[in-house]
PDB file of C-alpha atoms in Angstrom:
ATOM      1  CA  MET A  65      93.831  87.224  77.395  1.00 55.00           C
ATOM      2  CA  ALA A  66      93.698  85.175  80.640  1.00 51.00           C
ATOM      3  CA  ALA A  67      95.165  86.428  83.923  1.00 53.00           C
ATOM      4  CA  PRO A  68      95.641  84.984  87.380  1.00 52.00           C
ATOM      5  CA  GLY A  69      92.622  84.616  89.570  1.00 62.00           C
ATOM      6  CA  GLY A  70      90.188  83.876  86.743  1.00 84.00           C
ATOM      7  CA  GLU A  71      90.512  87.346  85.172  1.00 93.00           C
ATOM      8  CA  ARG A  72      90.403  87.538  81.456  1.00 95.00           C
ATOM      9  CA  ALA A  73      90.159  90.308  78.873  1.00 96.00           C
ATOM     10  CA  ARG A  74      89.979  90.838  75.201  1.00 97.00           C
ATOM     11  CA  HIS A  75      90.196  94.332  73.557  1.00 96.00           C
ATOM     12  CA  TRP A  76      89.755  94.216  69.854  1.00 96.00           C
ATOM     13  CA  GLN A  77      88.323  95.631  66.595  1.00 95.00           C
ATOM     14  CA  TYR A  78      86.124  94.174  63.850  1.00 96.00           C
ATOM     15  CA  ALA A  79      87.187  95.122  60.389  1.00 93.00           C
ATOM     16  CA  GLU A  80      83.538  95.873  59.351  1.00 95.00           C
ATOM     17  CA  LEU A  81      83.054  98.317  62.287  1.00 95.00           C
ATOM     18  CA  PRO A  82      85.849 100.830  61.656  1.00 91.00           C
ATOM     19  CA  GLY A  83      86.673 103.202  64.468  1.00 90.00           C
ATOM     20  CA  VAL A  84      84.774 101.181  67.062  1.00 97.00           C
ATOM     21  CA  ASP A  85      86.696  99.369  69.803  1.00 97.00           C
ATOM     22  CA  LEU A  86      85.167  96.232  71.320  1.00 98.00           C
ATOM     23  CA  LEU A  87      85.819  94.797  74.809  1.00 98.00           C
ATOM     24  CA  ARG A  88      84.894  91.757  76.811  1.00 98.00           C
ATOM     25  CA  ALA A  89      86.251  91.106  80.284  1.00 98.00           C
ATOM     26  CA  ARG A  90      85.961  89.569  83.681  1.00 98.00           C
ATOM     27  CA  TYR A  91      87.866  91.348  86.437  1.00 98.00           C
ATOM     28  CA  VAL A  92      88.143  90.632  90.133  1.00 97.00           C
ATOM     29  CA  ARG A  93      91.182  92.603  91.496  1.00 95.00           C
ATOM     30  CA  LYS A  94      91.673  94.962  88.554  1.00 96.00           C
ATOM     31  CA  GLU A  95      91.578  98.664  89.344  1.00 96.00           C
ATOM     32  CA  PHE A  96      91.502 101.241  86.601  1.00 97.00           C
ATOM     33  CA  VAL A  97      93.246 104.460  87.425  1.00 97.00           C
ATOM     34  CA  ARG A  98      91.691 107.785  86.566  1.00 97.00           C
ATOM     35  CA  HIS A  99      91.792 108.063  82.776  1.00 97.00           C
ATOM     36  CA  THR A 100      89.820 109.242  79.803  1.00 97.00           C
ATOM     37  CA  HIS A 101      88.794 107.811  76.381  1.00 97.00           C
ATOM     38  CA  GLU A 102      88.650 109.566  72.988  1.00 96.00           C
ATOM     39  CA  HIS A 103      85.530 107.518  72.215  1.00 98.00           C
ATOM     40  CA  PHE A 104      82.265 107.010  74.093  1.00 98.00           C
ATOM     41  CA  VAL A 105      82.214 104.143  76.614  1.00 98.00           C
ATOM     42  CA  ILE A 106      79.025 101.889  76.509  1.00 98.00           C
ATOM     43  CA  ALA A 107      79.661  99.033  78.901  1.00 98.00           C
ATOM     44  CA  ALA A 108      77.009  96.448  79.718  1.00 98.00           C
ATOM     45  CA  ILE A 109      77.365  94.579  82.984  1.00 98.00           C
ATOM     46  CA  ALA A 110      76.529  90.880  82.797  1.00 98.00           C
ATOM     47  CA  GLU A 111      77.562  89.718  86.319  1.00 98.00           C
ATOM     48  CA  GLY A 112      78.796  91.314  89.459  1.00 98.00           C
ATOM     49  CA  VAL A 113      79.078  95.053  90.141  1.00 98.00           C
ATOM     50  CA  GLU A 114      81.432  97.670  88.804  1.00 98.00           C
ATOM     51  CA  VAL A 115      82.159 100.875  90.709  1.00 98.00           C
ATOM     52  CA  PHE A 116      83.626 103.859  88.885  1.00 98.00           C
ATOM     53  CA  HIS A 117      84.304 107.386  90.029  1.00 97.00           C
ATOM     54  CA  HIS A 118      82.712 109.867  87.635  1.00 97.00           C
ATOM     55  CA  ARG A 119      82.347 113.660  88.075  1.00 94.00           C
ATOM     56  CA  GLY A 120      83.061 113.517  91.792  1.00 94.00           C
ATOM     57  CA  THR A 121      80.817 110.570  92.739  1.00 97.00           C
ATOM     58  CA  ASP A 122      81.156 106.787  92.898  1.00 98.00           C
ATOM     59  CA  GLN A 123      78.729 105.148  90.491  1.00 98.00           C
ATOM     60  CA  TYR A 124      77.572 101.529  90.797  1.00 98.00           C
ATOM     61  CA  ALA A 125      76.479  99.350  87.817  1.00 98.00           C
ATOM     62  CA  GLY A 126      75.195  95.821  88.294  1.00 98.00           C
ATOM     63  CA  PRO A 127      73.650  93.128  86.003  1.00 98.00           C
ATOM     64  CA  GLY A 128      71.474  94.621  83.303  1.00 98.00           C
ATOM     65  CA  ALA A 129      72.856  98.121  83.752  1.00 98.00           C
ATOM     66  CA  LEU A 130      75.183 100.082  81.560  1.00 98.00           C
ATOM     67  CA  ALA A 131      78.098 102.273  82.499  1.00 98.00           C
ATOM     68  CA  LEU A 132      78.124 105.244  80.108  1.00 98.00           C
ATOM     69  CA  VAL A 133      80.949 107.734  79.796  1.00 98.00           C
ATOM     70  CA  ASP A 134      81.321 110.642  77.359  1.00 98.00           C
ATOM     71  CA  PRO A 135      84.639 111.258  75.533  1.00 97.00           C
ATOM     72  CA  ASP A 136      87.388 112.989  77.448  1.00 96.00           C
ATOM     73  CA  THR A 137      85.647 112.478  80.789  1.00 96.00           C
ATOM     74  CA  PRO A 138      87.916 111.352  83.663  1.00 97.00           C
ATOM     75  CA  HIS A 139      86.796 108.155  85.445  1.00 98.00           C
ATOM     76  CA  THR A 140      88.098 105.046  87.240  1.00 98.00           C
ATOM     77  CA  GLY A 141      86.914 101.454  87.546  1.00 98.00           C
ATOM     78  CA  ARG A 142      87.002  98.690  90.150  1.00 98.00           C
ATOM     79  CA  ALA A 143      84.973  95.724  91.474  1.00 98.00           C
ATOM     80  CA  GLY A 144      82.007  96.580  93.742  1.00 98.00           C
ATOM     81  CA  VAL A 145      81.644  93.032  95.069  1.00 98.00           C
ATOM     82  CA  PRO A 146      84.227  90.373  96.110  1.00 97.00           C
ATOM     83  CA  GLU A 147      83.507  88.219  93.001  1.00 97.00           C
ATOM     84  CA  GLY A 148      84.297  91.173  90.675  1.00 98.00           C
ATOM     85  CA  TRP A 149      82.345  91.930  87.521  1.00 98.00           C
ATOM     86  CA  ARG A 150      81.960  90.628  83.995  1.00 98.00           C
ATOM     87  CA  TYR A 151      80.961  92.943  81.167  1.00 98.00           C
ATOM     88  CA  GLY A 152      81.057  93.713  77.446  1.00 98.00           C
ATOM     89  CA  ALA A 153      81.618  97.169  75.968  1.00 98.00           C
ATOM     90  CA  VAL A 154      81.629  99.045  72.752  1.00 98.00           C
ATOM     91  CA  TYR A 155      83.540 102.305  72.212  1.00 98.00           C
ATOM     92  CA  PRO A 156      81.984 104.197  69.219  1.00 98.00           C
ATOM     93  CA  ALA A 157      83.677 107.310  67.932  1.00 97.00           C
ATOM     94  CA  PRO A 158      82.166 110.725  68.721  1.00 97.00           C
ATOM     95  CA  GLU A 159      81.584 111.288  64.957  1.00 96.00           C
ATOM     96  CA  LEU A 160      79.567 108.053  64.661  1.00 97.00           C
ATOM     97  CA  VAL A 161      77.405 108.920  67.703  1.00 97.00           C
ATOM     98  CA  ALA A 162      76.815 112.405  66.387  1.00 96.00           C
ATOM     99  CA  GLU A 163      75.767 110.919  63.014  1.00 96.00           C
ATOM    100  CA  ILE A 164      73.326 108.576  64.661  1.00 97.00           C
ATOM    101  CA  ALA A 165      71.886 111.291  66.912  1.00 97.00           C
ATOM    102  CA  ALA A 166      71.289 113.590  63.941  1.00 96.00           C
ATOM    103  CA  GLU A 167      69.501 110.846  62.043  1.00 96.00           C
ATOM    104  CA  THR A 168      67.419 109.276  64.688  1.00 96.00           C
ATOM    105  CA  THR A 169      66.890 111.791  67.519  1.00 95.00           C
ATOM    106  CA  THR A 170      65.899 115.418  68.045  1.00 94.00           C
ATOM    107  CA  LEU A 171      69.140 116.204  69.922  1.00 93.00           C
ATOM    108  CA  ARG A 172      70.997 119.281  68.703  1.00 88.00           C
ATOM    109  CA  GLY A 173      74.551 120.208  69.396  1.00 90.00           C
ATOM    110  CA  THR A 174      77.182 117.720  70.655  1.00 94.00           C
ATOM    111  CA  PRO A 175      75.344 114.583  71.969  1.00 97.00           C
ATOM    112  CA  GLY A 176      76.304 112.987  75.271  1.00 97.00           C
ATOM    113  CA  PHE A 177      74.835 110.914  78.113  1.00 98.00           C
ATOM    114  CA  VAL A 178      72.856 112.544  80.991  1.00 97.00           C
ATOM    115  CA  SER A 179      73.399 109.789  83.538  1.00 98.00           C
ATOM    116  CA  PRO A 180      76.581 107.634  83.786  1.00 98.00           C
ATOM    117  CA  VAL A 181      74.470 104.560  84.872  1.00 98.00           C
ATOM    118  CA  LEU A 182      71.324 103.355  83.064  1.00 98.00           C
ATOM    119  CA  ASP A 183      69.445 100.341  84.290  1.00 98.00           C
ATOM    120  CA  ASP A 184      68.144  98.910  80.985  1.00 98.00           C
ATOM    121  CA  PRO A 185      68.513  95.116  80.478  1.00 98.00           C
ATOM    122  CA  ARG A 186      67.287  95.426  76.881  1.00 98.00           C
ATOM    123  CA  ALA A 187      70.091  97.916  75.944  1.00 98.00           C
ATOM    124  CA  ALA A 188      72.586  95.786  77.856  1.00 98.00           C
ATOM    125  CA  ALA A 189      71.547  92.662  75.886  1.00 98.00           C
ATOM    126  CA  LEU A 190      71.925  94.690  72.633  1.00 98.00           C
ATOM    127  CA  VAL A 191      75.588  95.427  73.521  1.00 98.00           C
ATOM    128  CA  HIS A 192      76.254  91.764  73.999  1.00 98.00           C
ATOM    129  CA  ARG A 193      74.634  91.016  70.706  1.00 98.00           C
ATOM    130  CA  VAL A 194      76.894  93.473  68.935  1.00 98.00           C
ATOM    131  CA  LEU A 195      79.927  91.693  70.349  1.00 98.00           C
ATOM    132  CA  ARG A 196      78.509  88.277  69.433  1.00 98.00           C
ATOM    133  CA  ALA A 197      77.804  89.366  65.891  1.00 98.00           C
ATOM    134  CA  ALA A 198      81.343  90.772  65.531  1.00 97.00           C
ATOM    135  CA  ASP A 199      82.769  87.485  66.693  1.00 96.00           C
ATOM    136  CA  GLU A 200      80.641  85.606  64.237  1.00 97.00           C
ATOM    137  CA  GLY A 201      81.683  87.806  61.328  1.00 96.00           C
ATOM    138  CA  ASN A 202      78.125  88.980  60.812  1.00 97.00           C
ATOM    139  CA  ALA A 203      78.812  92.543  59.522  1.00 97.00           C
ATOM    140  CA  LEU A 204      75.225  93.422  58.776  1.00 98.00           C
ATOM    141  CA  ALA A 205      74.009  92.459  62.226  1.00 98.00           C
ATOM    142  CA  ALA A 206      76.922  94.086  64.087  1.00 98.00           C
ATOM    143  CA  ASP A 207      76.523  97.446  62.337  1.00 98.00           C
ATOM    144  CA  THR A 208      72.729  97.324  62.592  1.00 98.00           C
ATOM    145  CA  LEU A 209      72.709  96.374  66.344  1.00 98.00           C
ATOM    146  CA  LEU A 210      75.342  98.982  67.178  1.00 98.00           C
ATOM    147  CA  ARG A 211      73.223 101.707  65.629  1.00 98.00           C
ATOM    148  CA  VAL A 212      70.067 100.486  67.298  1.00 98.00           C
ATOM    149  CA  THR A 213      71.911 100.355  70.647  1.00 98.00           C
ATOM    150  CA  VAL A 214      73.214 103.909  70.386  1.00 98.00           C
ATOM    151  CA  THR A 215      69.820 105.223  69.229  1.00 98.00           C
ATOM    152  CA  ARG A 216      68.039 103.632  72.171  1.00 98.00           C
ATOM    153  CA  LEU A 217      70.584 104.996  74.721  1.00 98.00           C
ATOM    154  CA  LEU A 218      70.351 108.478  73.251  1.00 98.00           C
ATOM    155  CA  ARG A 219      66.591 108.462  73.337  1.00 97.00           C
ATOM    156  CA  LEU A 220      66.516 107.194  76.900  1.00 98.00           C
ATOM    157  CA  ASN A 221      69.457 109.002  78.366  1.00 98.00           C
ATOM    158  CA  GLY A 222      70.772 111.421  75.790  1.00 97.00           C
ATOM    159  CA  GLY A 223      71.401 115.132  76.070  1.00 96.00           C
ATOM    160  CA  THR A 224      73.486 117.923  74.638  1.00 93.00           C
ATOM    161  CA  ARG A 225      77.001 118.176  76.097  1.00 89.00           C
ATOM    162  CA  PRO A 226      77.698 121.689  77.416  1.00 78.00           C
ATOM    163  CA  GLN A 227      80.064 123.819  75.438  1.00 69.00           C
ATOM    164  CA  ARG A 228      83.360 124.580  76.927  1.00 60.00           C
ATOM    165  CA  GLU A 229      83.322 127.532  79.266  1.00 57.00           C
ATOM    166  CA  VAL A 230      84.949 130.792  78.327  1.00 51.00           C
ATOM    167  CA  ARG A 231      88.494 130.449  79.451  1.00 61.00           C
ATOM    168  CA  THR A 232      89.587 132.293  82.563  1.00 73.00           C
ATOM    169  CA  ALA A 233      93.203 133.173  83.201  1.00 77.00           C
ATOM    170  CA  GLY A 234      93.590 129.867  85.029  1.00 86.00           C
ATOM    171  CA  HIS A 235      92.188 127.874  82.031  1.00 90.00           C
ATOM    172  CA  GLY A 236      94.613 129.699  79.766  1.00 92.00           C
ATOM    173  CA  ILE A 237      97.553 128.678  81.922  1.00 95.00           C
ATOM    174  CA  ALA A 238      96.311 125.029  82.047  1.00 96.00           C
ATOM    175  CA  ALA A 239      95.978 124.966  78.241  1.00 95.00           C
ATOM    176  CA  ARG A 240      99.506 126.281  77.813  1.00 96.00           C
ATOM    177  CA  ALA A 241     100.763 123.691  80.276  1.00 97.00           C
ATOM    178  CA  ARG A 242      99.067 120.977  78.312  1.00 97.00           C
ATOM    179  CA  VAL A 243     100.764 122.040  75.115  1.00 97.00           C
ATOM    180  CA  VAL A 244     104.131 121.972  76.772  1.00 98.00           C
ATOM    181  CA  LEU A 245     103.514 118.432  78.192  1.00 98.00           C
ATOM    182  CA  GLU A 246     102.349 117.193  74.802  1.00 97.00           C
ATOM    183  CA  GLU A 247     105.374 118.633  73.068  1.00 97.00           C
ATOM    184  CA  ARG A 248     107.880 117.346  75.667  1.00 97.00           C
ATOM    185  CA  MET A 249     106.113 114.137  76.558  1.00 97.00           C
ATOM    186  CA  ALA A 250     109.294 112.083  76.683  1.00 95.00           C
ATOM    187  CA  ARG A 251     111.189 114.562  78.874  1.00 96.00           C
ATOM    188  CA  PRO A 252     108.584 116.668  80.751  1.00 97.00           C
ATOM    189  CA  PRO A 253     109.617 119.440  83.168  1.00 97.00           C
ATOM    190  CA  THR A 254     108.924 119.288  86.914  1.00 97.00           C
ATOM    191  CA  LEU A 255     105.845 121.055  88.234  1.00 97.00           C
ATOM    192  CA  GLU A 256     108.021 123.859  89.560  1.00 97.00           C
ATOM    193  CA  GLY A 257     109.916 124.132  86.289  1.00 97.00           C
ATOM    194  CA  LEU A 258     106.628 124.125  84.283  1.00 97.00           C
ATOM    195  CA  ALA A 259     105.080 126.775  86.538  1.00 97.00           C
ATOM    196  CA  LYS A 260     108.142 128.976  86.282  1.00 97.00           C
ATOM    197  CA  GLU A 261     108.161 128.621  82.490  1.00 97.00           C
ATOM    198  CA  LEU A 262     104.493 129.788  82.448  1.00 96.00           C
ATOM    199  CA  GLY A 263     104.948 132.584  84.841  1.00 96.00           C
ATOM    200  CA  THR A 264     102.901 131.240  87.725  1.00 96.00           C
ATOM    201  CA  SER A 265     103.350 129.214  90.969  1.00 97.00           C
ATOM    202  CA  PRO A 266     103.288 125.461  91.277  1.00 97.00           C
ATOM    203  CA  PHE A 267     100.111 125.392  93.359  1.00 97.00           C
ATOM    204  CA  ALA A 268      98.331 127.866  91.131  1.00 96.00           C
ATOM    205  CA  LEU A 269      99.179 125.728  88.090  1.00 97.00           C
ATOM    206  CA  LEU A 270      98.072 122.569  89.896  1.00 97.00           C
ATOM    207  CA  ARG A 271      94.675 124.118  90.758  1.00 95.00           C
ATOM    208  CA  ALA A 272      94.152 125.459  87.262  1.00 95.00           C
ATOM    209  CA  PHE A 273      95.022 122.216  85.641  1.00 96.00           C
ATOM    210  CA  ARG A 274      92.680 120.237  87.929  1.00 95.00           C
ATOM    211  CA  ASP A 275      89.865 122.611  87.142  1.00 93.00           C
ATOM    212  CA  ALA A 276      90.387 122.467  83.455  1.00 93.00           C
ATOM    213  CA  TYR A 277      91.085 118.733  82.946  1.00 94.00           C
ATOM    214  CA  GLY A 278      89.783 116.959  86.025  1.00 93.00           C
ATOM    215  CA  MET A 279      93.131 115.579  87.116  1.00 96.00           C
ATOM    216  CA  PRO A 280      96.616 116.843  88.054  1.00 97.00           C
ATOM    217  CA  PRO A 281      99.310 117.278  85.415  1.00 98.00           C
ATOM    218  CA  HIS A 282     101.198 114.097  86.238  1.00 97.00           C
ATOM    219  CA  THR A 283      98.033 111.970  86.010  1.00 97.00           C
ATOM    220  CA  TRP A 284      97.038 113.708  82.795  1.00 98.00           C
ATOM    221  CA  LEU A 285     100.477 113.066  81.365  1.00 98.00           C
ATOM    222  CA  THR A 286     100.244 109.313  82.002  1.00 98.00           C
ATOM    223  CA  ASP A 287      96.873 109.228  80.338  1.00 98.00           C
ATOM    224  CA  ALA A 288      98.209 111.187  77.348  1.00 98.00           C
ATOM    225  CA  ARG A 289     101.228 108.901  77.103  1.00 98.00           C
ATOM    226  CA  VAL A 290      98.937 105.841  76.883  1.00 98.00           C
ATOM    227  CA  ARG A 291      96.711 107.539  74.300  1.00 97.00           C
ATOM    228  CA  ARG A 292      99.795 108.160  72.128  1.00 98.00           C
ATOM    229  CA  ALA A 293     101.022 104.672  72.718  1.00 98.00           C
ATOM    230  CA  LEU A 294      97.691 103.417  71.410  1.00 97.00           C
ATOM    231  CA  ARG A 295      98.240 105.220  68.137  1.00 96.00           C
ATOM    232  CA  LEU A 296     101.781 104.014  67.829  1.00 97.00           C
ATOM    233  CA  LEU A 297     100.773 100.407  68.480  1.00 97.00           C
ATOM    234  CA  ASP A 298      97.982 100.761  65.911  1.00 94.00           C
ATOM    235  CA  ALA A 299     100.645 101.860  63.441  1.00 94.00           C
ATOM    236  CA  GLY A 300     102.730  98.698  64.110  1.00 95.00           C
ATOM    237  CA  THR A 301     105.453 100.194  66.245  1.00 97.00           C
ATOM    238  CA  ALA A 302     107.047  97.629  68.599  1.00 97.00           C
ATOM    239  CA  PRO A 303     106.042  98.053  72.271  1.00 97.00           C
ATOM    240  CA  ALA A 304     109.699  98.667  73.380  1.00 97.00           C
ATOM    241  CA  ALA A 305     110.086 101.460  70.838  1.00 97.00           C
ATOM    242  CA  VAL A 306     106.671 102.838  71.901  1.00 98.00           C
ATOM    243  CA  ALA A 307     107.731 102.992  75.571  1.00 98.00           C
ATOM    244  CA  ALA A 308     110.764 105.117  74.717  1.00 97.00           C
ATOM    245  CA  ALA A 309     108.813 107.387  72.312  1.00 97.00           C
ATOM    246  CA  VAL A 310     106.200 108.374  74.866  1.00 97.00           C
ATOM    247  CA  GLY A 311     108.500 108.728  77.831  1.00 97.00           C
ATOM    248  CA  PHE A 312     108.113 105.481  79.863  1.00 97.00           C
ATOM    249  CA  THR A 313     111.408 104.144  81.279  1.00 95.00           C
ATOM    250  CA  ASP A 314     111.029 100.700  79.551  1.00 96.00           C
ATOM    251  CA  GLN A 315     108.521  98.232  78.132  1.00 96.00           C
ATOM    252  CA  SER A 316     107.455  96.918  81.586  1.00 97.00           C
ATOM    253  CA  HIS A 317     106.764 100.505  82.676  1.00 97.00           C
ATOM    254  CA  LEU A 318     104.582 101.025  79.586  1.00 98.00           C
ATOM    255  CA  SER A 319     102.836  97.670  80.146  1.00 97.00           C
ATOM    256  CA  ARG A 320     101.994  98.502  83.828  1.00 97.00           C
ATOM    257  CA  HIS A 321     100.316 101.857  83.019  1.00 97.00           C
ATOM    258  CA  PHE A 322      98.784 100.650  79.755  1.00 97.00           C
ATOM    259  CA  SER A 323      97.078  97.719  81.449  1.00 97.00           C
ATOM    260  CA  ARG A 324      95.771  99.972  84.263  1.00 96.00           C
ATOM    261  CA  ILE A 325      94.015 102.166  81.635  1.00 97.00           C
ATOM    262  CA  VAL A 326      93.235  99.952  78.656  1.00 97.00           C
ATOM    263  CA  GLY A 327      92.675  96.709  80.511  1.00 95.00           C
ATOM    264  CA  VAL A 328      95.096  94.494  78.478  1.00 96.00           C
ATOM    265  CA  PRO A 329      98.913  94.621  77.973  1.00 96.00           C
ATOM    266  CA  PRO A 330     100.175  96.517  74.919  1.00 97.00           C
ATOM    267  CA  GLY A 331     101.318  93.222  73.217  1.00 96.00           C
ATOM    268  CA  ALA A 332      97.900  91.738  73.413  1.00 95.00           C
ATOM    269  CA  TYR A 333      96.330  94.973  72.222  1.00 96.00           C
ATOM    270  CA  GLN A 334      98.650  95.119  69.182  1.00 95.00           C
ATOM    271  CA  ARG A 335      98.110  91.450  68.234  1.00 94.00           C
ATOM    272  CA  GLU A 336      94.355  92.099  67.925  1.00 92.00           C
ATOM    273  CA  ARG A 337      95.030  95.108  65.746  1.00 85.00           C
ATOM    274  CA  LYS A 338      97.249  93.071  63.451  1.00 81.00           C
ATOM    275  CA  ASN A 339      94.429  90.463  63.193  1.00 73.00           C
ATOM    276  CA  VAL A 340      92.086  93.174  62.051  1.00 72.00           C
ATOM    277  CA  GLN A 341      94.550  94.497  59.446  1.00 62.00           C
ATOM    278  CA  ASP A 342      95.128  90.998  58.127  1.00 65.00           C
ATOM    279  CA  ALA A 343      91.353  90.454  57.936  1.00 61.00           C
ATOM    280  CA  ARG A 344      90.799  93.674  55.965  1.00 55.00           C
ATOM    281  CA  SER A 345      93.455  92.574  53.475  1.00 54.00           C
ATOM    282  CA  ARG A 346      91.605  89.324  52.668  1.00 50.00           C
ATOM    283  CA  LEU A 347      87.940  90.276  52.959  1.00 47.00           C
ATOM    284  CA  LEU A 348      85.732  88.127  50.752  1.00 43.00           C
ATOM    285  CA  LEU A 349      82.093  88.492  49.719  1.00 44.00           C
ATOM    286  CA  PRO A 350      80.112  85.870  51.655  1.00 46.00           C
ATOM    287  CA  SER A 351      77.843  83.476  49.825  1.00 43.00           C
ATOM    288  CA  GLY A 352      74.073  84.085  49.662  1.00 47.00           C
ATOM    289  CA  GLY A 353      73.399  81.022  51.818  1.00 49.00           C
ATOM    290  CA  TRP A 354      75.780  82.320  54.511  1.00 43.00           C
ATOM    291  CA  GLN A 355      74.083  85.697  54.540  1.00 45.00           C
ATOM    292  CA  LYS A 356      70.651  84.148  54.893  1.00 47.00           C
ATOM    293  CA  ARG A 357      71.752  82.016  57.836  1.00 49.00           C
ATOM    294  CA  GLN A 358      73.309  85.061  59.595  1.00 43.00           C
ATOM    295  CA  LEU A 359      70.217  87.243  58.988  1.00 43.00           C
ATOM    296  CA  SER A 360      67.922  84.521  60.399  1.00 46.00           C
ATOM    297  CA  GLN A 361      70.083  84.390  63.528  1.00 44.00           C
ATOM    298  CA  THR A 362      70.098  88.112  63.895  1.00 38.00           C
ATOM    299  CA  TYR A 363      66.344  88.516  63.848  1.00 39.00           C
ATOM    300  CA  ALA A 364      65.488  85.365  65.843  1.00 42.00           C
ATOM    301  CA  PRO A 365      63.334  86.354  68.894  1.00 40.00           C
ATOM    302  CA  ALA A 366      65.524  84.356  71.280  1.00 38.00           C
ATOM    303  CA  ALA A 367      68.509  86.551  70.402  1.00 39.00           C
ATOM    304  CA  GLN A 368      66.936  89.385  72.305  1.00 42.00           C
ATOM    305  CA  GLU A 369      67.302  87.660  75.616  1.00 43.00           C
ATOM    306  CA  PRO A 370      70.124  88.801  77.959  1.00 46.00           C
ATOM    307  CA  PRO A 371      73.343  86.820  77.744  1.00 46.00           C
ATOM    308  CA  THR A 372      73.594  83.585  79.730  1.00 43.00           C
ATOM    309  CA  GLU A 373      76.232  80.943  80.258  1.00 40.00           C
ATOM    310  CA  GLU A 374      74.840  79.157  77.126  1.00 38.00           C
ATOM    311  CA  ASN A 375      74.826  82.083  74.746  1.00 45.00           C
ATOM    312  CA  ARG A 376      77.982  83.864  75.653  1.00 47.00           C
ATOM    313  CA  THR A 377      80.176  84.708  72.711  1.00 42.00           C
ATOM    314  CA  PRO A 378      82.930  82.161  72.185  1.00 43.00           C
ATOM    315  CA  PRO A 379      86.479  83.436  71.990  1.00 43.00           C
ATOM    316  CA  SER A 380      88.105  84.079  68.641  1.00 41.00           C
ATOM    317  CA  PRO A 381      90.450  81.305  67.381  1.00 40.00           C
ATOM    318  CA  GLY A 382      93.759  81.566  69.244  1.00 40.00           C
ATOM    319  CA  THR A 383      92.524  84.213  71.644  1.00 40.00           C
ATOM    320  CA  PRO A 384      91.222  83.470  75.150  1.00 39.00           C
ATOM    321  CA  SER A 385      87.797  84.936  76.012  1.00 38.00           C
ATOM    322  CA  GLY A 386      87.334  87.997  77.949  1.00 39.00           C
ATOM    323  CA  SER A 387      87.851  91.989  77.485  1.00 43.00           C
ATOM    324  CA  GLY A 388      88.709  96.574  79.871  1.00 54.00           C
ATOM    325  CA  SER A 389      87.387  99.519  81.735  1.00 61.00           C
ATOM    326  CA  PRO A 390      84.846 102.219  81.262  1.00 74.00           C
TER     327      PRO A 390
END
């Protein structure tokens, strides 16, 4: 999807990589508000610099570096230089990363990334090759390269994510507040009303919620609304109906917040999902000659080079090039 000022983005899925979101984008003025992802974020910077706030510190990722964010970890995103940044990203599900970690590393427990930025041009190039293979319909290469990428990153920068701390009284209040907000997402109470309902004060609730979830209740609620909107859009619900269901005033309200978190408008997001569903319904077994051609491209030495203007992945038919935020 193209945008004013040369910005463009595409957020899509490939039918042969179920549960993995794919992203390619160039942003200049885009600013991603504090949000989380249910999946891992593995974003490879090709040009420019991205800055993202992560665990209390601004992190900088430039060409050849990767921005790495664990699931459910609050973060932001914006340009670090006037010309913005261009990148490609894959979002593998926690279950897939855990499966790869168990098979290819010595990590035990729930795997995660130690550092949010890793300067590794080889791994960055692998991410772009995953995206290119998905665009070319090369299922074997896309799946193989994704697993190789995740294995390399876990071996270089992997660790065990800490278990949740034993809940204090404050954490208990925050958890109860979260349940209320999830159940009454379309018509949430005020901070004062919620605090009174839970038997605490507004500022005590605010502090407890920030400590537990890394953001205040109203920011968390917007993030949760967009997460639920993603699932409804995946199921085929019209954007206007989604807006009403999750508590946004109208479709434009949904679109504004959705774009600031996902990186593309809800309509563009849903069209890509429909393309994947249509593709799954008409999957055909490729010919032996086609498979040989794709395999030869996958393992050609030149394919290991970082992406350049000449080898950037072309856009899918009918879809402008580009793709969102860590």
